[in-house]
């Protein structure tokens, strides 16, 4: 038979059409990827092609591929079996690959019987699959294996032929000038992956400076004895044209060049019988040459390829190994030296610092600064090595101060290193220049996001002209190229984020392009709108969800505040502060909130009275929480005055209640009651259910302070009913706490315990820490009166530590009662035990303290 030059293997696909449409497409993709011809039918509404047609096509095909699920297929009037089964029966003389989709709860009986007969045959491959993607992978691997086996059956015996020109390819692996440090887990995982029988192509991905090359070479060194013909390293950093990749590979393995440039065909022939590992370093700039890799692997069944690239190559059979940043120490208040010394990023810093300064050591004095340095550098090995090289001139403390401009400090790498590794900026320039115009534009405009971003935010802020689908493709490309990563948000929304070192570079590129001011304005407007969208959500579950969203965007909101504070737009700055007041109060960001309110209140000109009143009210609430009662009173007095001038009765009622809280904390109960009564009058007049509940709760506090506990419980009960009607969870939690306190004073410890724990659980769920110190102290008192003085001492200690962290001291109205409770607890323990338990409580984390409280 004379065949045309483009004659290729044909694979006949047998399956039902409708139920397996996606699977037929996956099979077609897999076959075409291997440069074979898929033979299948899509003939309108016919249930199956005419038998004359499929029999003729089957006869001219080389391989039979059957895909089955639940349907037996159509039985023509002149047939005893379906066309599906007839195709299988006619394929008896051909290589056959059979794939069964599972689960199949409604499989027809005749198909079941047919599959039972197929399973009994011993001359075919029979596998199950679940998804089209899984099927595509199976077909690709099985066809490649089938071709390899049949090629080897007819290949000439080369056992006596010399392996030349490849003798000892391991000489291609460079000897590292510095020891390999850390990465124990990555080495173990990568070695295990590389030695799997079903894995032949692995791509190490990650941003520049993450350590892909060192990890690849160290892995190759460890497994090289598993490859009879050794390991060859092909460095592609200097190869700018994908057409030159075959020549670079040929040169690395010692394949002599003829008069013609080495081709993929010559490489396939060369690697045919060799059992070796090929390491291709820096493939990202010649990614168009990627399709040659599977061609070589198909021809060389005993070969494996390990690639380093900033981006995945998107090849069949490719396994991605994403190289993470190095481990950095966990942030703790007082890290121990041995804990810090065990972190691989610190080990790398110290080792490289010793190379620059022989006397360098990790000491108790510099350990904390070094920990901050490696964290500031995102655990990037290149950045850490460049910083450590500066240790001869800069001690860690001085270096840390200068790292606010990482790209200027991190220079001076080894002269024999590639140019891109001599400074961090060079490494990032390499990445940036590989992007197309649209990717570069999006990459630099994303610089304004300080804490990651959603697709919605990127659309609103970057203004690249891309619609959502185009933007998704661009974001995906930046992720694939390791310049962005998807971050865990704890919610259903997809978020993206840049490493801090990369973001600094993005900001430089944004300014170079002259796009900074315009992008910042869009960014600030977007996050102002987000913050203000929750203004009406003062109560209910929706408020909690809104607060959680603001938490996820907290770093971006801080950036918006910073840019607004630096601008001349006082109104935008005030609006941002006012919109974030609930977040700062309910999530206990008291110091931070006071800082921003303080900056805003310094601006008095051209600010509407309504905005200034909001800021004064918010600042007063936070100042009260931190025990600054005189400042709180000044702020709230001015806010009350402005509310009266504006005639804003609703907000006047709110502010009067807040001012009353300050007087109550200062033990001026009569003045507090006057303010509460006026606030209650306004709120009843307006029908403000939530506001009425708040004031009744506070009037209950006055009754409790006066020793009228039964009256306090009645006031709390009425308040609780209204809070529940308004679905105000913070209000409910606060009333539960007050009911617990009243029951404690009445000696009803079971009820006091129950309500206290209910409040603790709600506050933890809402993320509200302000009241948690009070709750821990109440539960400590309950434990002490129950005879569990050790538990009480530990809870008092944890509450004290929490107050210090939040800077929320006890108000004067509670100090005497608190002091008496601590003295009573101390009287039941010897001094040493009391001190030990108190110290244990102070050492607890927030979550540990809450868990401990709920268990006692």
Short mmCIF file of N, CA, C and O in Angstrom, two decimals, residues 501-566:
data_model
loop_
_atom_site.label_atom_id
_atom_site.label_comp_id
_atom_site.label_asym_id
_atom_site.label_seq_id
_atom_site.Cartn_x
_atom_site.Cartn_y
_atom_site.Cartn_z
N UNK A 501 7.18 41.37 48.56
CA UNK A 501 8.32 41.77 47.73
C UNK A 501 7.89 42.07 46.30
O UNK A 501 8.39 43.00 45.66
N UNK A 502 6.97 41.28 45.78
CA UNK A 502 6.48 41.52 44.42
C UNK A 502 5.63 42.78 44.38
O UNK A 502 5.69 43.56 43.41
N UNK A 503 4.84 43.01 45.43
CA UNK A 503 3.97 44.21 45.43
C UNK A 503 4.80 45.49 45.41
O UNK A 503 4.41 46.48 44.76
N UNK A 504 5.94 45.50 46.09
CA UNK A 504 6.78 46.69 46.06
C UNK A 504 7.23 46.98 44.63
O UNK A 504 7.26 48.12 44.18
N UNK A 505 7.57 45.94 43.90
CA UNK A 505 7.97 46.09 42.50
C UNK A 505 6.79 46.58 41.66
O UNK A 505 6.94 47.44 40.79
N UNK A 506 5.60 46.03 41.94
CA UNK A 506 4.41 46.49 41.21
C UNK A 506 4.18 47.98 41.41
O UNK A 506 3.83 48.70 40.46
N UNK A 507 4.35 48.44 42.64
CA UNK A 507 4.15 49.87 42.92
C UNK A 507 5.13 50.73 42.14
O UNK A 507 4.77 51.80 41.62
N UNK A 508 6.38 50.27 42.05
CA UNK A 508 7.37 51.03 41.26
C UNK A 508 6.94 51.11 39.80
O UNK A 508 7.03 52.17 39.17
N UNK A 509 6.48 49.99 39.25
CA UNK A 509 6.05 49.97 37.86
C UNK A 509 4.81 50.85 37.64
O UNK A 509 4.65 51.47 36.60
N UNK A 510 3.94 50.89 38.64
CA UNK A 510 2.74 51.73 38.55
C UNK A 510 3.13 53.20 38.46
O UNK A 510 2.58 53.96 37.65
N UNK A 511 4.10 53.61 39.28
CA UNK A 511 4.54 55.00 39.25
C UNK A 511 5.28 55.32 37.96
O UNK A 511 5.12 56.39 37.38
N UNK A 512 6.13 54.38 37.51
CA UNK A 512 6.86 54.59 36.25
C UNK A 512 5.89 54.82 35.08
O UNK A 512 6.17 55.61 34.17
N UNK A 513 4.74 54.12 35.12
CA UNK A 513 3.76 54.25 34.04
C UNK A 513 2.89 55.50 34.19
O UNK A 513 2.08 55.79 33.31
N UNK A 514 3.04 56.22 35.29
CA UNK A 514 2.25 57.42 35.51
C UNK A 514 0.79 57.15 35.80
O UNK A 514 -0.07 58.01 35.57
N UNK A 515 0.48 55.95 36.30
CA UNK A 515 -0.91 55.55 36.53
C UNK A 515 -1.28 55.54 38.01
O UNK A 515 -2.38 55.14 38.36
N UNK A 516 -0.35 55.96 38.87
CA UNK A 516 -0.56 55.82 40.30
C UNK A 516 -1.74 56.59 40.84
O UNK A 516 -2.63 56.03 41.50
N UNK A 517 -1.80 57.91 40.58
CA UNK A 517 -2.85 58.75 41.17
C UNK A 517 -4.25 58.30 40.73
O UNK A 517 -5.17 58.19 41.55
N UNK A 518 -4.39 58.04 39.45
CA UNK A 518 -5.70 57.65 38.93
C UNK A 518 -6.17 56.32 39.54
O UNK A 518 -7.33 56.16 39.92
N UNK A 519 -5.25 55.37 39.67
CA UNK A 519 -5.61 54.06 40.22
C UNK A 519 -5.94 54.17 41.70
O UNK A 519 -6.87 53.51 42.20
N UNK A 520 -5.20 55.00 42.43
CA UNK A 520 -5.46 55.18 43.87
C UNK A 520 -6.84 55.80 44.08
O UNK A 520 -7.56 55.42 45.02
N UNK A 521 -7.23 56.76 43.26
CA UNK A 521 -8.55 57.38 43.39
C UNK A 521 -9.64 56.33 43.21
O UNK A 521 -10.62 56.27 43.98
N UNK A 522 -9.51 55.49 42.18
CA UNK A 522 -10.51 54.43 41.97
C UNK A 522 -10.51 53.45 43.14
O UNK A 522 -11.58 53.00 43.57
N UNK A 523 -9.34 53.12 43.62
CA UNK A 523 -9.23 52.19 44.75
C UNK A 523 -9.95 52.74 45.99
O UNK A 523 -10.75 52.05 46.63
N UNK A 524 -9.66 54.00 46.33
CA UNK A 524 -10.26 54.60 47.52
C UNK A 524 -11.78 54.71 47.38
O UNK A 524 -12.53 54.43 48.33
N UNK A 525 -12.24 55.11 46.21
CA UNK A 525 -13.69 55.22 45.99
C UNK A 525 -14.37 53.86 46.12
O UNK A 525 -15.46 53.75 46.69
N UNK A 526 -13.72 52.83 45.59
CA UNK A 526 -14.31 51.49 45.66
C UNK A 526 -14.45 51.02 47.10
O UNK A 526 -15.52 50.52 47.50
N UNK A 527 -13.42 51.20 47.90
CA UNK A 527 -13.49 50.69 49.27
C UNK A 527 -14.30 51.59 50.19
O UNK A 527 -14.85 51.13 51.20
N UNK A 528 -14.43 52.86 49.85
CA UNK A 528 -15.38 53.71 50.58
C UNK A 528 -16.80 53.21 50.34
O UNK A 528 -17.59 53.10 51.29
N UNK A 529 -17.13 52.90 49.09
CA UNK A 529 -18.47 52.39 48.77
C UNK A 529 -18.72 51.07 49.49
O UNK A 529 -19.82 50.82 50.00
N UNK A 530 -17.70 50.21 49.56
CA UNK A 530 -17.84 48.94 50.27
C UNK A 530 -18.11 49.17 51.75
O UNK A 530 -19.02 48.56 52.33
N UNK A 531 -17.34 50.05 52.37
CA UNK A 531 -17.51 50.31 53.80
C UNK A 531 -18.87 50.91 54.10
O UNK A 531 -19.53 50.53 55.07
N UNK A 532 -19.33 51.83 53.26
CA UNK A 532 -20.61 52.50 53.50
C UNK A 532 -21.79 51.60 53.17
O UNK A 532 -22.91 51.87 53.63
N UNK A 533 -21.56 50.52 52.42
CA UNK A 533 -22.67 49.64 52.07
C UNK A 533 -23.25 48.95 53.29
O UNK A 533 -24.38 48.45 53.25
N UNK A 534 -22.53 48.93 54.38
CA UNK A 534 -23.03 48.29 55.60
C UNK A 534 -23.61 49.26 56.60
O UNK A 534 -23.96 48.86 57.71
N UNK A 535 -23.74 50.54 56.24
CA UNK A 535 -24.24 51.53 57.20
C UNK A 535 -25.63 51.20 57.72
O UNK A 535 -25.97 51.50 58.87
N UNK A 536 -26.45 50.59 56.86
CA UNK A 536 -27.81 50.27 57.29
C UNK A 536 -27.89 48.94 58.03
O UNK A 536 -28.93 48.60 58.59
N UNK A 537 -26.76 48.20 58.06
CA UNK A 537 -26.77 46.88 58.69
C UNK A 537 -26.32 47.00 60.13
O UNK A 537 -25.27 46.51 60.54
N UNK A 538 -27.10 47.69 60.95
CA UNK A 538 -26.70 47.92 62.33
C UNK A 538 -27.00 46.73 63.23
O UNK A 538 -26.49 46.64 64.33
N UNK A 539 -27.83 45.81 62.77
CA UNK A 539 -28.22 44.68 63.60
C UNK A 539 -28.39 43.44 62.72
O UNK A 539 -28.42 43.54 61.51
N UNK A 540 -28.52 42.30 63.38
CA UNK A 540 -28.89 41.07 62.69
C UNK A 540 -27.71 40.33 62.09
O UNK A 540 -26.58 40.82 62.06
N UNK A 541 -27.95 39.12 61.58
CA UNK A 541 -26.89 38.29 60.98
C UNK A 541 -26.19 38.98 59.82
O UNK A 541 -25.02 38.75 59.58
N UNK A 542 -26.93 39.83 59.07
CA UNK A 542 -26.31 40.51 57.93
C UNK A 542 -25.16 41.39 58.39
O UNK A 542 -24.17 41.56 57.67
N UNK A 543 -25.29 41.96 59.59
CA UNK A 543 -24.21 42.80 60.10
C UNK A 543 -22.95 41.98 60.34
O UNK A 543 -21.83 42.42 60.05
N UNK A 544 -23.12 40.76 60.86
CA UNK A 544 -21.96 39.90 61.13
C UNK A 544 -21.27 39.54 59.82
O UNK A 544 -20.03 39.57 59.72
N UNK A 545 -22.05 39.21 58.79
CA UNK A 545 -21.46 38.88 57.49
C UNK A 545 -20.72 40.09 56.91
O UNK A 545 -19.65 39.95 56.29
N UNK A 546 -21.31 41.27 57.09
CA UNK A 546 -20.66 42.48 56.60
C UNK A 546 -19.35 42.73 57.33
O UNK A 546 -18.32 43.07 56.72
N UNK A 547 -19.34 42.55 58.65
CA UNK A 547 -18.10 42.72 59.43
C UNK A 547 -17.03 41.73 58.98
O UNK A 547 -15.85 42.06 58.91
N UNK A 548 -17.45 40.50 58.69
CA UNK A 548 -16.48 39.51 58.22
C UNK A 548 -15.89 39.92 56.88
O UNK A 548 -14.70 39.72 56.62
N UNK A 549 -16.71 40.49 56.01
CA UNK A 549 -16.21 40.98 54.72
C UNK A 549 -15.21 42.11 54.93
O UNK A 549 -14.15 42.16 54.27
N UNK A 550 -15.53 43.03 55.84
CA UNK A 550 -14.60 44.12 56.13
C UNK A 550 -13.29 43.58 56.71
O UNK A 550 -12.21 44.12 56.44
N UNK A 551 -13.38 42.53 57.53
CA UNK A 551 -12.16 41.92 58.08
C UNK A 551 -11.28 41.40 56.94
O UNK A 551 -10.06 41.58 56.96
N UNK A 552 -11.90 40.73 55.96
CA UNK A 552 -11.11 40.21 54.85
C UNK A 552 -10.46 41.34 54.05
O UNK A 552 -9.39 41.16 53.45
N UNK A 553 -11.10 42.51 54.04
CA UNK A 553 -10.57 43.64 53.28
C UNK A 553 -9.85 44.65 54.18
O UNK A 553 -9.56 45.77 53.74
N UNK A 554 -9.51 44.24 55.41
CA UNK A 554 -9.01 45.20 56.39
C UNK A 554 -7.74 45.91 55.90
O UNK A 554 -7.60 47.13 56.02
N UNK A 555 -6.80 45.16 55.33
CA UNK A 555 -5.56 45.79 54.86
C UNK A 555 -5.83 46.77 53.73
O UNK A 555 -5.18 47.82 53.63
N UNK A 556 -6.77 46.43 52.86
CA UNK A 556 -7.13 47.36 51.79
C UNK A 556 -7.80 48.61 52.34
O UNK A 556 -7.57 49.72 51.85
N UNK A 557 -8.64 48.43 53.34
CA UNK A 557 -9.30 49.59 53.96
C UNK A 557 -8.28 50.49 54.65
O UNK A 557 -8.39 51.71 54.61
N UNK A 558 -7.28 49.87 55.26
CA UNK A 558 -6.21 50.67 55.86
C UNK A 558 -5.46 51.47 54.80
O UNK A 558 -5.10 52.64 55.01
N UNK A 559 -5.21 50.82 53.66
CA UNK A 559 -4.54 51.53 52.57
C UNK A 559 -5.39 52.69 52.07
O UNK A 559 -4.87 53.79 51.80
N UNK A 560 -6.70 52.47 51.96
CA UNK A 560 -7.59 53.55 51.53
C UNK A 560 -7.58 54.70 52.54
O UNK A 560 -7.55 55.88 52.15
N UNK A 561 -7.59 54.37 53.82
CA UNK A 561 -7.51 55.40 54.86
C UNK A 561 -6.20 56.18 54.76
O UNK A 561 -6.18 57.41 54.90
N UNK A 562 -5.11 55.45 54.53
CA UNK A 562 -3.81 56.10 54.44
C UNK A 562 -3.76 57.09 53.29
O UNK A 562 -3.30 58.22 53.43
N UNK A 563 -4.28 56.63 52.11
CA UNK A 563 -4.25 57.53 50.96
C UNK A 563 -5.22 58.70 51.14
O UNK A 563 -4.94 59.82 50.73
N UNK A 564 -6.36 58.45 51.78
CA UNK A 564 -7.31 59.54 52.03
C UNK A 564 -6.72 60.54 53.02
O UNK A 564 -6.91 61.76 52.88
N UNK A 565 -6.00 60.04 54.03
CA UNK A 565 -5.40 60.93 55.03
C UNK A 565 -4.32 61.81 54.41
O UNK A 565 -4.10 62.95 54.85
N UNK A 566 -3.63 61.30 53.37
CA UNK A 566 -2.56 62.06 52.72
C UNK A 566 -3.09 63.02 51.67
O UNK A 566 -2.34 63.87 51.18
#
